[in-house]
PDB file of C-alpha atoms and ligand atoms in Angstrom:
ATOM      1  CA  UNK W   1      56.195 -93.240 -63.655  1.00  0.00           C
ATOM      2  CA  UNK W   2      59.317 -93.469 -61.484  1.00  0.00           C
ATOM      3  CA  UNK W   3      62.164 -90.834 -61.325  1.00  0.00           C
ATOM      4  CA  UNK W   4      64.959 -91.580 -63.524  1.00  0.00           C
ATOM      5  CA  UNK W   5      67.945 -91.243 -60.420  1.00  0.00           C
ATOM      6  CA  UNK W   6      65.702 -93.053 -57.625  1.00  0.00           C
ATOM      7  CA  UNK W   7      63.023 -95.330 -56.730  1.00  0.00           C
ATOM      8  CA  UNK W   8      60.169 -92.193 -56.089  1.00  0.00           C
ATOM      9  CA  UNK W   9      58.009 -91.704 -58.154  1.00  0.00           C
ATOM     10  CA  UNK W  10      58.666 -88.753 -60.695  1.00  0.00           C
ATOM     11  CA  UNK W  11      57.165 -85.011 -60.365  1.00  0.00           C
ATOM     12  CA  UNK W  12      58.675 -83.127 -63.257  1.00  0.00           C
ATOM     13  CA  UNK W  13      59.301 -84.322 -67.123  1.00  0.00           C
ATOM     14  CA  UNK W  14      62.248 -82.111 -68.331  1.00  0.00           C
ATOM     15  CA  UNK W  15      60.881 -81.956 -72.190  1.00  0.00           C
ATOM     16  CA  UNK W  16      64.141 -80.922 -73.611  1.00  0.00           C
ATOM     17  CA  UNK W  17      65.830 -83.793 -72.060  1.00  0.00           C
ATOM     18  CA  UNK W  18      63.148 -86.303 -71.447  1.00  0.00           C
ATOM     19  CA  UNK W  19      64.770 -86.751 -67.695  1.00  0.00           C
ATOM     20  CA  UNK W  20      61.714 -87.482 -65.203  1.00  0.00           C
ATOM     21  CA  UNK W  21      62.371 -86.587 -61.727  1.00  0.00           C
ATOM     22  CA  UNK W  22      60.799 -86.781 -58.501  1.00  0.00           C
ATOM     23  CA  UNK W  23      60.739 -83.601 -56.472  1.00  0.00           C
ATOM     24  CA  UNK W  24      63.553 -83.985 -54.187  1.00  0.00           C
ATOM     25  CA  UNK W  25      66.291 -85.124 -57.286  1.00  0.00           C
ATOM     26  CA  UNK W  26      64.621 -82.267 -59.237  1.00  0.00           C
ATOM     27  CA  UNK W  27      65.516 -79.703 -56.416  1.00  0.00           C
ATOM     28  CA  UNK W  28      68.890 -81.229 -56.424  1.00  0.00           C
ATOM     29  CA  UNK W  29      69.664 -80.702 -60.107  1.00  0.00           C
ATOM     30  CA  UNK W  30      68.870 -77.174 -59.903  1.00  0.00           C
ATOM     31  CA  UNK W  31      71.208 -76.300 -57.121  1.00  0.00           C
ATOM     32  CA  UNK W  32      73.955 -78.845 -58.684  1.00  0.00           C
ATOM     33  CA  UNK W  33      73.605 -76.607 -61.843  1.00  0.00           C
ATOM     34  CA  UNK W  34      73.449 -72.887 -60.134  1.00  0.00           C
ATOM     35  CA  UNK W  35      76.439 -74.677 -58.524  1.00  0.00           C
ATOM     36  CA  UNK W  36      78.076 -75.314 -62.018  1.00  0.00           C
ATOM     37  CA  UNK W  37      77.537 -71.860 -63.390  1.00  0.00           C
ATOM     38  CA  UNK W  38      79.072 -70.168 -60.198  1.00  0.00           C
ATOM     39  CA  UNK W  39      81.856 -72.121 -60.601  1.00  0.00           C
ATOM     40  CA  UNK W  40      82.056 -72.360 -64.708  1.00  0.00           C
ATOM     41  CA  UNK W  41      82.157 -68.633 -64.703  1.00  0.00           C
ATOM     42  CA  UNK W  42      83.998 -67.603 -61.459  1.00  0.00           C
ATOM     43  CA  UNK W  43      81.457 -66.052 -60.293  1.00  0.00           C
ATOM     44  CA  UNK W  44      82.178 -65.883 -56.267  1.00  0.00           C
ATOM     45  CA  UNK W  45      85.688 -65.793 -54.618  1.00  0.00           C
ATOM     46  CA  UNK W  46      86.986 -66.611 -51.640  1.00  0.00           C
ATOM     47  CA  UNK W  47      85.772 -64.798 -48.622  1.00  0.00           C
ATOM     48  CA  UNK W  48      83.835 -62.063 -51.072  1.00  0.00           C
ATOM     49  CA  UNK W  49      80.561 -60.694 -49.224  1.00  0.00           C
ATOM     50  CA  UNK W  50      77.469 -61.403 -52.029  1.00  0.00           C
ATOM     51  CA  UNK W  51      74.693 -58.953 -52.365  1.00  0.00           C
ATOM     52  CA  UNK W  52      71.632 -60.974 -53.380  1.00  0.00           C
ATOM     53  CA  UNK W  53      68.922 -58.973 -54.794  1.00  0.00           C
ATOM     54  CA  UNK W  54      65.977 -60.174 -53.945  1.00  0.00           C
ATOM     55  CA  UNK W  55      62.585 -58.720 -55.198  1.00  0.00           C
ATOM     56  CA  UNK W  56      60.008 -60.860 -53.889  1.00  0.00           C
ATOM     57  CA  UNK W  57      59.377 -62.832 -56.821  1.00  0.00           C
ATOM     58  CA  UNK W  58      60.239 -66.181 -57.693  1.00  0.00           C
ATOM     59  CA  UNK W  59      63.593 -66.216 -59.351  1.00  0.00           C
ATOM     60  CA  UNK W  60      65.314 -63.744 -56.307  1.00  0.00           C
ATOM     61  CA  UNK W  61      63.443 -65.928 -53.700  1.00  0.00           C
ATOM     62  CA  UNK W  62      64.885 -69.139 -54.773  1.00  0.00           C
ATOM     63  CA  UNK W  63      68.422 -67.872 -55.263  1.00  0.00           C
ATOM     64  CA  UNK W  64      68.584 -66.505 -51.743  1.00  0.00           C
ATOM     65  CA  UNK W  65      67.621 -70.390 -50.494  1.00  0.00           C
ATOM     66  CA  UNK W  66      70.160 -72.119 -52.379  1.00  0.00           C
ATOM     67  CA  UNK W  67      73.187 -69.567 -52.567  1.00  0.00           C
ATOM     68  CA  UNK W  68      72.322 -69.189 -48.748  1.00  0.00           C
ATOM     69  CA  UNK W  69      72.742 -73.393 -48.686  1.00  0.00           C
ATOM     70  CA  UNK W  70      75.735 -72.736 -50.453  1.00  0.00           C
ATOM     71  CA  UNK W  71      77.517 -70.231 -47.932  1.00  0.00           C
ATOM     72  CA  UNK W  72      77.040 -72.339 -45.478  1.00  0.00           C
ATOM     73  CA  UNK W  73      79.703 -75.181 -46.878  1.00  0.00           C
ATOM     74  CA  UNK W  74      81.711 -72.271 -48.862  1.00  0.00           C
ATOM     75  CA  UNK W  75      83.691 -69.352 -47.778  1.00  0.00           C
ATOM     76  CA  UNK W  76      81.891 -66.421 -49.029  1.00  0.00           C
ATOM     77  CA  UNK W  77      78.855 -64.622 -46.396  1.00  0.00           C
ATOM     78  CA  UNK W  78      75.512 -62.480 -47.989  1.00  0.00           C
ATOM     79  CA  UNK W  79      73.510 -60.402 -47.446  1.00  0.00           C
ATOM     80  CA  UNK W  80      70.022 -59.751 -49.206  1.00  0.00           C
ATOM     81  CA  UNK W  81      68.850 -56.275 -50.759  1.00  0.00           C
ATOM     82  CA  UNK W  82      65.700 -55.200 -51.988  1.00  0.00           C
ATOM     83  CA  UNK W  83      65.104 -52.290 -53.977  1.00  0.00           C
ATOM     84  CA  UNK W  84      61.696 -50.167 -53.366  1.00  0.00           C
ATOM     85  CA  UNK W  85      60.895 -48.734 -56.356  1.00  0.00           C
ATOM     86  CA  UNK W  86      57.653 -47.292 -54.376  1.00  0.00           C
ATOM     87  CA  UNK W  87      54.906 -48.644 -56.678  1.00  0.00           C
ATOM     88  CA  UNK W  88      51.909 -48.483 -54.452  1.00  0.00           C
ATOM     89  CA  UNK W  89      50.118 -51.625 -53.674  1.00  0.00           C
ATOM     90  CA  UNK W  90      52.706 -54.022 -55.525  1.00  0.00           C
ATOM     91  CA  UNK W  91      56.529 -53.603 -53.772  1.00  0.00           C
ATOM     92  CA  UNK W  92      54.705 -53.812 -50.025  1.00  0.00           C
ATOM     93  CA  UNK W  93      53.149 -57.266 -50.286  1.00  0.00           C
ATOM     94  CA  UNK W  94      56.749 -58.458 -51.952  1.00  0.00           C
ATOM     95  CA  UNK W  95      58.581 -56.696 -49.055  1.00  0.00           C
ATOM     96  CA  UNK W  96      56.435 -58.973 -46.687  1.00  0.00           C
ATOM     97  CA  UNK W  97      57.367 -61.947 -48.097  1.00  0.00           C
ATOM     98  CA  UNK W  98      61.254 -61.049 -48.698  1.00  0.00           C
ATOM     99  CA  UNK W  99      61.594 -60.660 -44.923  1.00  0.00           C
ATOM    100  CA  UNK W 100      59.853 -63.850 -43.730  1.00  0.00           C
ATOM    101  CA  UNK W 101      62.151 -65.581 -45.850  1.00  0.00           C
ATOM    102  CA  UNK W 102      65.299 -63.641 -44.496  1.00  0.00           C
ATOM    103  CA  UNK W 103      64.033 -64.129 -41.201  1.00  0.00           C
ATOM    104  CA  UNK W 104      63.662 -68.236 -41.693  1.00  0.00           C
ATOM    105  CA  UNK W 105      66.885 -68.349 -43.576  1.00  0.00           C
ATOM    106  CA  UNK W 106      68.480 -65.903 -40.594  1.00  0.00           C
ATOM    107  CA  UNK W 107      69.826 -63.881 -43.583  1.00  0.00           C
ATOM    108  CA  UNK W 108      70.484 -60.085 -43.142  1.00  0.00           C
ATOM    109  CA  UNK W 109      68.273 -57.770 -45.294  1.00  0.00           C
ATOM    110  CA  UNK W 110      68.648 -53.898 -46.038  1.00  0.00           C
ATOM    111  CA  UNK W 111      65.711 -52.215 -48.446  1.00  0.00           C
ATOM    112  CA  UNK W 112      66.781 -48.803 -50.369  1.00  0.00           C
ATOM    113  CA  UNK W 113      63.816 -46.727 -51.824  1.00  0.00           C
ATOM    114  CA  UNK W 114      64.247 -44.954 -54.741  1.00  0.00           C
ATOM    115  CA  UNK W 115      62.247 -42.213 -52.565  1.00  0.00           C
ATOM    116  CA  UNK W 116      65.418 -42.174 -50.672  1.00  0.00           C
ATOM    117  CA  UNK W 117      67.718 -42.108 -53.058  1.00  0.00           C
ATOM    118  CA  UNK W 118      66.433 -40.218 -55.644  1.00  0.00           C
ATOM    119  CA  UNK W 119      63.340 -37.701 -53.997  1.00  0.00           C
ATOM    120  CA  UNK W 120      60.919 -39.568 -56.416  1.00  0.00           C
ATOM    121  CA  UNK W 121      59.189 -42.921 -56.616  1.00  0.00           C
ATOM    122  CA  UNK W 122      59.002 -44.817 -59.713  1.00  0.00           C
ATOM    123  CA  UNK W 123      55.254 -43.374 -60.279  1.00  0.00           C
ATOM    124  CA  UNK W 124      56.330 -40.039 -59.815  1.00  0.00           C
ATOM    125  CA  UNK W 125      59.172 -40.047 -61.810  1.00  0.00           C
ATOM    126  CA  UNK W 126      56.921 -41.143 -64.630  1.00  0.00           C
ATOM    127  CA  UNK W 127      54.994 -38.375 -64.054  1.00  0.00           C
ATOM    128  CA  UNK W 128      57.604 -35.825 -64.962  1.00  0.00           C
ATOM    129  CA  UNK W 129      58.476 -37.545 -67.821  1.00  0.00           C
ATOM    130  CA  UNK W 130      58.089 -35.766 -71.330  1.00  0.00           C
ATOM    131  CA  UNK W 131      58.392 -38.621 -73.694  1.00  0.00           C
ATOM    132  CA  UNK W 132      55.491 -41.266 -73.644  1.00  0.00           C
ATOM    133  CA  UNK W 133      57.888 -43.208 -75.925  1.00  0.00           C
ATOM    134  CA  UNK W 134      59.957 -44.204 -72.868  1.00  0.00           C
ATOM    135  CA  UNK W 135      58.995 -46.986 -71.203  1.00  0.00           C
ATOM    136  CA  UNK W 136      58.181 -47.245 -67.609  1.00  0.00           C
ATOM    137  CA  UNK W 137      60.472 -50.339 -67.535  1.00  0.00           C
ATOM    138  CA  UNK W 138      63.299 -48.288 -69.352  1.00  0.00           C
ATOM    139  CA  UNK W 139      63.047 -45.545 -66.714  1.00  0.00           C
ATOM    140  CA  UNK W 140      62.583 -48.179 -63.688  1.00  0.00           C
ATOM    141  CA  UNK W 141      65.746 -50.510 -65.217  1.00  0.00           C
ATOM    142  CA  UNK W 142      68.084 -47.237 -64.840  1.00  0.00           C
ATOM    143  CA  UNK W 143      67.275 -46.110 -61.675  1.00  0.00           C
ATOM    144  CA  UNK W 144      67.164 -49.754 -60.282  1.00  0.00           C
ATOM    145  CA  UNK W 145      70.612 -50.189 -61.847  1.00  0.00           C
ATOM    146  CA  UNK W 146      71.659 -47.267 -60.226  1.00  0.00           C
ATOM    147  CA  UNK W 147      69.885 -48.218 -56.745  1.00  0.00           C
ATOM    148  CA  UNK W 148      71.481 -51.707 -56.731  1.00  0.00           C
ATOM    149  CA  UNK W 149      74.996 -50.192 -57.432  1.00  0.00           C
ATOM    150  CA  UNK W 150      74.379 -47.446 -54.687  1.00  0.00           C
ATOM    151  CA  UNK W 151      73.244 -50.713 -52.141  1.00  0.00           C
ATOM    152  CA  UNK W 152      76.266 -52.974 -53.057  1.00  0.00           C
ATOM    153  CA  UNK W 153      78.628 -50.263 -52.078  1.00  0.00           C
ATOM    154  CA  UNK W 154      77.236 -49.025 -49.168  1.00  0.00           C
ATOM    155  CA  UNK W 155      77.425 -52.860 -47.671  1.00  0.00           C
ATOM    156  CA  UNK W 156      80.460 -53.312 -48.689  1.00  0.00           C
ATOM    157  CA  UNK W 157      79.334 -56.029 -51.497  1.00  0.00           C
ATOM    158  CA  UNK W 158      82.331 -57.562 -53.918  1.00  0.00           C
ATOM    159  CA  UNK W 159      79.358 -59.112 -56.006  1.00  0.00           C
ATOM    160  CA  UNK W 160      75.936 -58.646 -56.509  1.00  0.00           C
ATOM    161  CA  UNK W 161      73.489 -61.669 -57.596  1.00  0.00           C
ATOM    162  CA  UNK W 162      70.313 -61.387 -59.390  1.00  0.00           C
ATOM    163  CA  UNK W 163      67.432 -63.556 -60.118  1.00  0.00           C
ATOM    164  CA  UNK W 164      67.442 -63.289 -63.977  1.00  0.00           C
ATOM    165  CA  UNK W 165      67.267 -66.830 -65.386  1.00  0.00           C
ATOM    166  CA  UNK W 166      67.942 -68.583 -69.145  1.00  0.00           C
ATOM    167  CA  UNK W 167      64.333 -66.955 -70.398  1.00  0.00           C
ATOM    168  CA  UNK W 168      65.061 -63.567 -68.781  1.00  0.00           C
ATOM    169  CA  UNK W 169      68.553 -63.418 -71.066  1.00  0.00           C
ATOM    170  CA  UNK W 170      66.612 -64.120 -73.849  1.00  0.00           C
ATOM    171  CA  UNK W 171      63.788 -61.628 -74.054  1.00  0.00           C
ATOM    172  CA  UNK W 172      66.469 -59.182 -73.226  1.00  0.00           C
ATOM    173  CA  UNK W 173      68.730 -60.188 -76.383  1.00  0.00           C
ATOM    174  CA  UNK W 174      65.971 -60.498 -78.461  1.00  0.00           C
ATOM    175  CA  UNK W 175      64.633 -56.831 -77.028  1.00  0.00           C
ATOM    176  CA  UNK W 176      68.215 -55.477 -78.177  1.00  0.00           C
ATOM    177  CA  UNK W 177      68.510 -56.793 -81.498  1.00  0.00           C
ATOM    178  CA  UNK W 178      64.456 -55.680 -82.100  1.00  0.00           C
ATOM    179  CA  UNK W 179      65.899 -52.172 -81.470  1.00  0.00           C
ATOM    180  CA  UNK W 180      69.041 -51.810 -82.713  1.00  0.00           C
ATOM    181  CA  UNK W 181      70.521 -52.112 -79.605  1.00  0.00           C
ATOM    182  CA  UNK W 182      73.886 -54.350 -80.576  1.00  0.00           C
ATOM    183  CA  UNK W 183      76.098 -52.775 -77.650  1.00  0.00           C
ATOM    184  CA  UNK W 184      74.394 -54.382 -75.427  1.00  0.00           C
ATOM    185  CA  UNK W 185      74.935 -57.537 -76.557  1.00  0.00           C
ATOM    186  CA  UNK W 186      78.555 -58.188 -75.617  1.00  0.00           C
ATOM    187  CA  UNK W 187      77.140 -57.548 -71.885  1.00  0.00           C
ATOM    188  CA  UNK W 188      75.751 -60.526 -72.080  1.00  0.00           C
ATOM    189  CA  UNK W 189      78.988 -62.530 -71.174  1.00  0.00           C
ATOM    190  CA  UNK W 190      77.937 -64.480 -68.053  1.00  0.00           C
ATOM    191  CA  UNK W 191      81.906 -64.075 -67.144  1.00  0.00           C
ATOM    192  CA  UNK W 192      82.455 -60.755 -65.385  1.00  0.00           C
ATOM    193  CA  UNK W 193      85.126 -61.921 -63.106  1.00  0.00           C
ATOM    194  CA  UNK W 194      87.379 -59.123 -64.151  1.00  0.00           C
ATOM    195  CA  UNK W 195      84.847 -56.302 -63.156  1.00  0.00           C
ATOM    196  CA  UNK W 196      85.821 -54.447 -60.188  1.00  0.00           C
ATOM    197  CA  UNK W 197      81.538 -54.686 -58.750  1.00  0.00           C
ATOM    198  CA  UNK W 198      80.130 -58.408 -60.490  1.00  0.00           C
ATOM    199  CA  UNK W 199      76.794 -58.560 -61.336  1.00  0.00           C
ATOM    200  CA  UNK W 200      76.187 -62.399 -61.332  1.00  0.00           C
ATOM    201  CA  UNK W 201      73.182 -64.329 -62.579  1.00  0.00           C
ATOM    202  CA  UNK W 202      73.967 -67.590 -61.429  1.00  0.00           C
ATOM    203  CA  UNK W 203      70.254 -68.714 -62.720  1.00  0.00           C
ATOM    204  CA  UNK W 204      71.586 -67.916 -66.591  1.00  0.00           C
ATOM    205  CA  UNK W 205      71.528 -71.812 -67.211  1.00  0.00           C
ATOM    206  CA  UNK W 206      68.073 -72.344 -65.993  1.00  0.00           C
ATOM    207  CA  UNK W 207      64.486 -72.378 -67.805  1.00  0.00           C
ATOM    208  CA  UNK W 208      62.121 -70.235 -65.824  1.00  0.00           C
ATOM    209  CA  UNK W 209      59.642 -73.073 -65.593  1.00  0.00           C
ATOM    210  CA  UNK W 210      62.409 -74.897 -64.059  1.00  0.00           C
ATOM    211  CA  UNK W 211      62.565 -71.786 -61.323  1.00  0.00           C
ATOM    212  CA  UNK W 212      58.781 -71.609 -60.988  1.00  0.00           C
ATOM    213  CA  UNK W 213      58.572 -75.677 -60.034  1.00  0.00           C
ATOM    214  CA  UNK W 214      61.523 -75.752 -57.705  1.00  0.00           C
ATOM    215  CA  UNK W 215      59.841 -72.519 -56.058  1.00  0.00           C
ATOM    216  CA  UNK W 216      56.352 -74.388 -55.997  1.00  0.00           C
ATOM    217  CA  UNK W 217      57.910 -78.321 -54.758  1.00  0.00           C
ATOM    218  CA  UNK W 218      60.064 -76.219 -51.632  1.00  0.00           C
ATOM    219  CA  UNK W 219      56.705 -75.140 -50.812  1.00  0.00           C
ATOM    220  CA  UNK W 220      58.372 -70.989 -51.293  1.00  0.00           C
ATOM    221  CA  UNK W 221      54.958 -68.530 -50.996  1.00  0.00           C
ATOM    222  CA  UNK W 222      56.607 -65.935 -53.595  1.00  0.00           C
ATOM    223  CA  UNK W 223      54.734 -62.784 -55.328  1.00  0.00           C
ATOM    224  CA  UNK W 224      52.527 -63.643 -58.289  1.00  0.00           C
ATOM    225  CA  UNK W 225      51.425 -60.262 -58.724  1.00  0.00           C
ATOM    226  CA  UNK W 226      52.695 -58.823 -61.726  1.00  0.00           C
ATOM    227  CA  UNK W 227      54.033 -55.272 -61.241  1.00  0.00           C
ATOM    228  CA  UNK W 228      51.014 -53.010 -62.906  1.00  0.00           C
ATOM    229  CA  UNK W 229      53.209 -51.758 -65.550  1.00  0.00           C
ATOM    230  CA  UNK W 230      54.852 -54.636 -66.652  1.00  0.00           C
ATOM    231  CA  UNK W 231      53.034 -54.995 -70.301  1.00  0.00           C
ATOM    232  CA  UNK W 232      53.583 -51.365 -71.512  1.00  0.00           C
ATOM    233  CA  UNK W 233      56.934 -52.895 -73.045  1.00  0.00           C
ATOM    234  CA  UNK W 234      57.377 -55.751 -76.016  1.00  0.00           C
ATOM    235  CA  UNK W 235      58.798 -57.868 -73.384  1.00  0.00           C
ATOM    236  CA  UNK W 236      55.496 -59.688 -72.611  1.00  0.00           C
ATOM    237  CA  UNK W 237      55.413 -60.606 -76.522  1.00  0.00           C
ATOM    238  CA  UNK W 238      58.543 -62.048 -76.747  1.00  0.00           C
ATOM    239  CA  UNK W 239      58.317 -63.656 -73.509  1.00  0.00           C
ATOM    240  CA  UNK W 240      55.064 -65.586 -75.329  1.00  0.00           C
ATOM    241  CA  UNK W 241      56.992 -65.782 -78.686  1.00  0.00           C
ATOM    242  CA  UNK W 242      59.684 -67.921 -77.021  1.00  0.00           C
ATOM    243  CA  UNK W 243      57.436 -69.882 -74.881  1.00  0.00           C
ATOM    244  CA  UNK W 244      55.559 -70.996 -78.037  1.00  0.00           C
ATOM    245  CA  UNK W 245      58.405 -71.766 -80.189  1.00  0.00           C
ATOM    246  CA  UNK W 246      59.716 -74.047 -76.740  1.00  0.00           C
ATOM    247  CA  UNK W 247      56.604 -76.298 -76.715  1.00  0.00           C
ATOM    248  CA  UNK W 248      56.870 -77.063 -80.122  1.00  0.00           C
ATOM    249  CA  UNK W 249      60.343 -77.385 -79.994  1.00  0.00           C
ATOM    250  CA  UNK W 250      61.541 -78.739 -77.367  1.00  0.00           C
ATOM    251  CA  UNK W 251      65.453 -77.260 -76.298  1.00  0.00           C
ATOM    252  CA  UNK W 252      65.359 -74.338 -78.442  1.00  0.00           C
ATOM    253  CA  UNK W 253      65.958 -72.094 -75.670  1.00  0.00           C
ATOM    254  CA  UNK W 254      69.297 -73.747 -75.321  1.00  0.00           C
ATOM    255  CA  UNK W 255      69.639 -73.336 -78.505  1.00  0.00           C
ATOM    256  CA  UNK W 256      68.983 -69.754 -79.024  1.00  0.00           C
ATOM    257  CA  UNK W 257      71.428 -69.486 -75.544  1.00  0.00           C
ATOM    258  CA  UNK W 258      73.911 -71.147 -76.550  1.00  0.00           C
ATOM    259  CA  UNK W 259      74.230 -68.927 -79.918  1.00  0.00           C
ATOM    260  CA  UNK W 260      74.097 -65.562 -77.914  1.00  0.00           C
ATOM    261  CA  UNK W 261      76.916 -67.066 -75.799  1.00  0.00           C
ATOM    262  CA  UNK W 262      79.109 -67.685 -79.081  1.00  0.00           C
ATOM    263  CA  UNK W 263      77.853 -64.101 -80.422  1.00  0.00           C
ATOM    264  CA  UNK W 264      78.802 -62.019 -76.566  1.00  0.00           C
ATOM    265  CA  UNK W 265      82.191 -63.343 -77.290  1.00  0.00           C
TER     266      UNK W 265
HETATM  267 FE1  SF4 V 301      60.078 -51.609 -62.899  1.00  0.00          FE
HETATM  268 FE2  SF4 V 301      59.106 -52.511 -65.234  1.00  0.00          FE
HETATM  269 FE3  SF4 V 301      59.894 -54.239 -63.355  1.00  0.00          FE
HETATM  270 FE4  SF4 V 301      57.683 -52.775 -62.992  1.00  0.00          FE
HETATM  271  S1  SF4 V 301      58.011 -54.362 -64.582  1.00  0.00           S
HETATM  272  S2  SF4 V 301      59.302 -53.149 -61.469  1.00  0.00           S
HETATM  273  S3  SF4 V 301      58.264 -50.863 -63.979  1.00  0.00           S
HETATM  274  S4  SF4 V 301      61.197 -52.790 -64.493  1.00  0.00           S
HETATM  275 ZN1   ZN V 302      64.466 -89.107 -57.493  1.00  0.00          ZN
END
């Protein structure tokens, strides 16, 4: 089977499409398109410095390579940021991995504990908690929110970028409207160009099997290790819910994206 833009023979079938393309036009249509999205929504100025989170995992690791491709033809510099949220045995072997790729990609890193921050790591703050109803994800997501703000500002950061791709928006929505949550749901606008701090997610666009193959064909060693309390939540449900509605129905993630786009508004 050859790839549909050149003569090598093709790695990936994109189902939702049915594009086949070898490895090195596949890695080339997912920085073309994190390319369109930075630029369809504004999402870096001129000469702005970018915070890019970067956890250890996939998504993070993978931005950091191609925004850093990017600054190097564009006029905006980065920096990467890691937040510790001191869970024993699962932020230290991400940490490892975060700085060989800073070191290979000669990008500057800066990690801020929540120990540091706040006087308590994620496990102890669930400790003191007095409501089993709150998640440890609910707990983690505001004092990572908080974390990320505190690290943007003390670089001096204009924007900060996160990992979260098409599937990570979706759970999320999905999540809100499960709850009741419909705030929320307008702050899911991929344009926040008038925001004094930007949070960007310049992977919005982009299935995370998409992520997960570019990762694996640029040969990326990224943390596969899923953080130990990452299935006290629904998300893990919905995450499977979506995925099986996707392989019998090829594009429906666009679909369902492309709705919660029209509903932000
Ligand atoms: Fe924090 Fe939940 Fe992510 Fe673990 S899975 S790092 S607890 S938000
Ligand atoms: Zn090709």
């Amino acid at each position: 089977m050859k790839c549909d833009r050149c003569d090598n023979p093709a790695a990936y079938t994109r189902k939702y499409s049915g594009e086949k393309l070898c490895s090195q036009c596949f890695s080339k249509s997912i920085v073309r398109k994190t390319a369109k999205t930075i630029s369809k929504y504004n999402m870096i100025k001129h000469n702005e410095l970018v915070a890019v989170a970067v956890s250890g995992g996939k998504d993070s690791l993978a931005l950091l390579k191609i925004i850093k491709e990017m600054a190097q033809t564009h006029s905006f510099r980065i920096m990467a940021i890691t937040i510790d949220e001191g869970i024993p045995g699962y932020r230290n072997a991400a940490l490892e991995i975060v700085e060989i790729l800073c070191d290979e990609l000669n990008v500057e890193h800066k990690v801020y504990a929540y120990k540091d921050l706040f006087e308590l790591t994620l496990d102890e703050a669930l400790d003191l908690r007095d409501n089993e109803k709150t998640s440890s994800c609910s707990i983690c997501g505001t004092l990572r929110r908080r974390a990320i703000d505190y690290a943007a500002k003390d670089i001096g950061a204009d924007v900060i970028a996160t990992g979260h791709n098409l599937d990570d928006t979706l759970q999320t929505f999905v999540i809100n409207m499960l709850s009741g949550d419909t705030t929320k749901i307008g702050w899911m606008d991929p344009d926040t160009s008038t925001n004094d701090l930007r949070k960007i997610k310049p992977f919005c666009e982009i299935y995370e099997s998409e992520i997960v193959f570019y990762a694996f064909t640029n040969d990326m060693p990224f943390q596969s290790e899923p953080c130990p309390h990452m299935n006290e939540g629904i998300r893990t449900e919905i995450r499977e819910f979506l995925n099986s509605l996707e392989t019998q129905h090829s594009g429906i993630k666009n679909n369902l994206y492309q709705s919660i786009l029209k509903v932000s508004e």
